[in-house]
mmCIF file of C-alpha atoms in Angstrom:
data_model
loop_
_atom_site.group_PDB
_atom_site.id
_atom_site.type_symbol
_atom_site.label_atom_id
_atom_site.label_comp_id
_atom_site.label_asym_id
_atom_site.label_seq_id
_atom_site.Cartn_x
_atom_site.Cartn_y
_atom_site.Cartn_z
ATOM 1 C CA MET A 1186 18.691 -44.239 -16.113
ATOM 2 C CA THR A 1187 15.809 -42.421 -14.471
ATOM 3 C CA LEU A 1188 14.919 -38.895 -15.430
ATOM 4 C CA THR A 1189 12.848 -36.807 -13.054
ATOM 5 C CA LEU A 1190 11.299 -33.581 -14.108
ATOM 6 C CA GLU A 1191 10.858 -30.990 -11.451
ATOM 7 C CA ARG A 1192 7.834 -28.820 -11.724
ATOM 8 C CA PRO A 1193 8.854 -25.156 -11.868
ATOM 9 C CA ALA A 1194 7.843 -23.179 -8.820
ATOM 10 C CA ALA A 1195 4.914 -20.854 -9.340
ATOM 11 C CA THR A 1196 5.683 -17.154 -9.159
ATOM 12 C CA THR A 1197 4.613 -15.626 -5.859
ATOM 13 C CA VAL A 1198 4.036 -12.069 -4.725
ATOM 14 C CA ARG A 1199 7.416 -12.232 -2.921
ATOM 15 C CA ASP A 1200 9.121 -12.686 -6.299
ATOM 16 C CA LEU A 1201 7.583 -9.528 -7.725
ATOM 17 C CA MET A 1202 7.178 -7.101 -4.825
ATOM 18 C CA THR A 1203 9.295 -3.987 -4.305
ATOM 19 C CA HIS A 1204 10.326 -2.249 -1.104
ATOM 20 C CA PRO A 1205 7.882 0.471 0.016
ATOM 21 C CA GLU A 1206 9.849 3.718 -0.284
ATOM 22 C CA LEU A 1207 7.464 6.197 1.322
ATOM 23 C CA GLN A 1208 5.585 5.435 4.522
ATOM 24 C CA ILE A 1209 3.609 7.716 6.803
ATOM 25 C CA SER A 1210 1.750 7.267 10.054
ATOM 26 C CA ASP A 1211 -2.041 7.335 9.983
ATOM 27 C CA ASP A 1212 -1.993 10.290 12.379
ATOM 28 C CA VAL A 1213 -0.253 12.542 9.814
ATOM 29 C CA MET A 1214 -2.471 15.445 8.816
ATOM 30 C CA LEU A 1215 -3.803 15.627 5.262
ATOM 31 C CA ASP A 1216 -1.902 18.791 4.384
ATOM 32 C CA VAL A 1217 1.384 17.112 5.365
ATOM 33 C CA ALA A 1218 0.502 13.976 3.370
ATOM 34 C CA ILE A 1219 -0.287 16.149 0.324
ATOM 35 C CA HIS A 1220 3.049 17.938 0.718
ATOM 36 C CA ILE A 1221 4.975 14.651 1.022
ATOM 37 C CA LEU A 1222 3.233 13.098 -1.964
ATOM 38 C CA HIS A 1223 3.723 16.078 -4.235
ATOM 39 C CA GLY A 1224 7.243 16.831 -3.011
ATOM 40 C CA SER A 1225 8.375 13.280 -3.644
ATOM 41 C CA GLY A 1226 6.744 12.949 -7.053
ATOM 42 C CA ALA A 1227 5.366 9.578 -5.952
ATOM 43 C CA ASP A 1228 1.899 8.321 -6.801
ATOM 44 C CA HIS A 1229 1.210 6.700 -3.426
ATOM 45 C CA LEU A 1230 2.121 6.571 0.263
ATOM 46 C CA LEU A 1231 1.986 3.496 2.464
ATOM 47 C CA VAL A 1232 0.070 4.265 5.673
ATOM 48 C CA ARG A 1233 0.961 2.633 9.020
ATOM 49 C CA ASP A 1234 -1.077 2.563 12.235
ATOM 50 C CA ASP A 1235 0.214 3.255 15.758
ATOM 51 C CA ASP A 1236 1.557 -0.306 16.023
ATOM 52 C CA GLY A 1237 3.438 -0.054 12.730
ATOM 53 C CA ARG A 1238 1.002 -2.308 10.903
ATOM 54 C CA CYS A 1239 -0.172 -1.520 7.410
ATOM 55 C CA ALA A 1240 -3.284 0.666 7.520
ATOM 56 C CA GLY A 1241 -3.606 1.122 3.773
ATOM 57 C CA LEU A 1242 -2.354 2.883 0.706
ATOM 58 C CA LEU A 1243 -2.971 6.565 0.046
ATOM 59 C CA THR A 1244 -2.881 7.719 -3.571
ATOM 60 C CA ARG A 1245 -3.105 11.020 -5.409
ATOM 61 C CA ARG A 1246 -6.683 10.047 -6.294
ATOM 62 C CA HIS A 1247 -7.571 9.805 -2.592
ATOM 63 C CA LEU A 1248 -6.061 13.227 -1.899
ATOM 64 C CA ALA A 1249 -7.600 14.986 -4.923
ATOM 65 C CA PRO A 1250 -10.699 16.215 -3.024
ATOM 66 C CA PHE A 1251 -8.416 17.865 -0.441
ATOM 67 C CA GLN A 1252 -6.076 19.732 -2.806
ATOM 68 C CA ALA A 1253 -7.485 23.119 -1.835
ATOM 69 C CA ARG A 1254 -5.764 23.411 1.509
ATOM 70 C CA SER A 1255 -7.956 24.633 4.298
ATOM 71 C CA ARG A 1256 -8.322 24.365 8.019
ATOM 72 C CA THR A 1257 -9.933 21.000 7.430
ATOM 73 C CA THR A 1258 -6.837 19.521 5.759
ATOM 74 C CA ALA A 1259 -4.628 20.936 8.488
ATOM 75 C CA ARG A 1260 -6.711 19.247 11.207
ATOM 76 C CA THR A 1261 -7.752 15.977 9.566
ATOM 77 C CA PRO A 1262 -5.541 12.919 10.036
ATOM 78 C CA VAL A 1263 -5.074 10.518 7.131
ATOM 79 C CA ARG A 1264 -6.868 7.749 9.064
ATOM 80 C CA ASP A 1265 -10.124 9.749 8.823
ATOM 81 C CA ILE A 1266 -10.380 9.715 5.036
ATOM 82 C CA VAL A 1267 -11.245 6.973 2.590
ATOM 83 C CA LEU A 1268 -8.188 5.107 1.308
ATOM 84 C CA ASP A 1269 -7.381 1.597 0.092
ATOM 85 C CA ARG A 1270 -7.435 -0.672 3.145
ATOM 86 C CA ALA A 1271 -7.208 -4.406 3.843
ATOM 87 C CA PRO A 1272 -7.255 -7.092 2.698
ATOM 88 C CA PHE A 1273 -3.651 -6.940 1.543
ATOM 89 C CA ALA A 1274 -1.441 -9.308 -0.399
ATOM 90 C CA THR A 1275 0.816 -11.780 1.379
ATOM 91 C CA PRO A 1276 4.281 -12.783 0.160
ATOM 92 C CA ASP A 1277 3.341 -16.435 -0.416
ATOM 93 C CA MET A 1278 0.230 -15.614 -2.451
ATOM 94 C CA PRO A 1279 0.458 -16.784 -6.059
ATOM 95 C CA ALA A 1280 1.173 -13.807 -8.306
ATOM 96 C CA ALA A 1281 -1.690 -14.717 -10.644
ATOM 97 C CA THR A 1282 -4.157 -14.712 -7.734
ATOM 98 C CA ALA A 1283 -2.869 -11.345 -6.533
ATOM 99 C CA ALA A 1284 -3.093 -9.838 -10.019
ATOM 100 C CA ALA A 1285 -6.679 -11.053 -10.390
ATOM 101 C CA ALA A 1286 -7.599 -9.571 -6.993
ATOM 102 C CA MET A 1287 -5.962 -6.262 -7.902
ATOM 103 C CA ARG A 1288 -7.845 -6.070 -11.208
ATOM 104 C CA ALA A 1289 -11.126 -6.898 -9.457
ATOM 105 C CA ARG A 1290 -10.537 -4.090 -6.934
ATOM 106 C CA GLY A 1291 -9.215 -1.631 -9.524
ATOM 107 C CA LEU A 1292 -5.798 -1.391 -7.846
ATOM 108 C CA ALA A 1293 -2.531 -0.563 -9.581
ATOM 109 C CA VAL A 1294 -0.497 -0.968 -6.375
ATOM 110 C CA TRP A 1295 -1.226 -3.304 -3.436
ATOM 111 C CA PRO A 1296 0.575 -3.473 -0.077
ATOM 112 C CA VAL A 1297 2.182 -6.785 0.855
ATOM 113 C CA VAL A 1298 2.105 -7.642 4.561
ATOM 114 C CA ASP A 1299 3.732 -10.270 6.761
ATOM 115 C CA HIS A 1300 1.778 -12.542 9.136
ATOM 116 C CA ASP A 1301 1.720 -9.739 11.749
ATOM 117 C CA GLY A 1302 0.275 -7.166 9.344
ATOM 118 C CA HIS A 1303 3.478 -5.158 8.877
ATOM 119 C CA ALA A 1304 4.090 -3.894 5.352
ATOM 120 C CA ILE A 1305 7.043 -5.604 3.730
ATOM 121 C CA GLY A 1306 6.507 -4.603 0.131
ATOM 122 C CA LEU A 1307 4.326 -3.316 -2.664
ATOM 123 C CA LEU A 1308 3.010 -5.217 -5.640
ATOM 124 C CA THR A 1309 2.488 -3.208 -8.819
ATOM 125 C CA LEU A 1310 0.567 -4.282 -11.914
#
């Protein structure tokens, strides 16, 4: 009798990611993004470019300097402010590698993109 032991598959980002609930276009104005973020109670918004590809992740921390609404926030698109941008996680990336990268970059949430750059999920530490 021969016994073969299969090596357990390593956990990947795909195994741990969640569906991105809130997404906005990068041409949305800051005041609208602030309203969406606060109205939803979420901590972050996934940002897409004109082609639907992931442009980054916008958090409450990124919007904090713009809380006092002014003409500037009403006329400034999200793409013009500093937010967490690429590189992003991929679904086949080992979870341990992704977690190490997130810690190194100080990220609590990281977008997961497919081979075309479209967001397919979020990885949270």
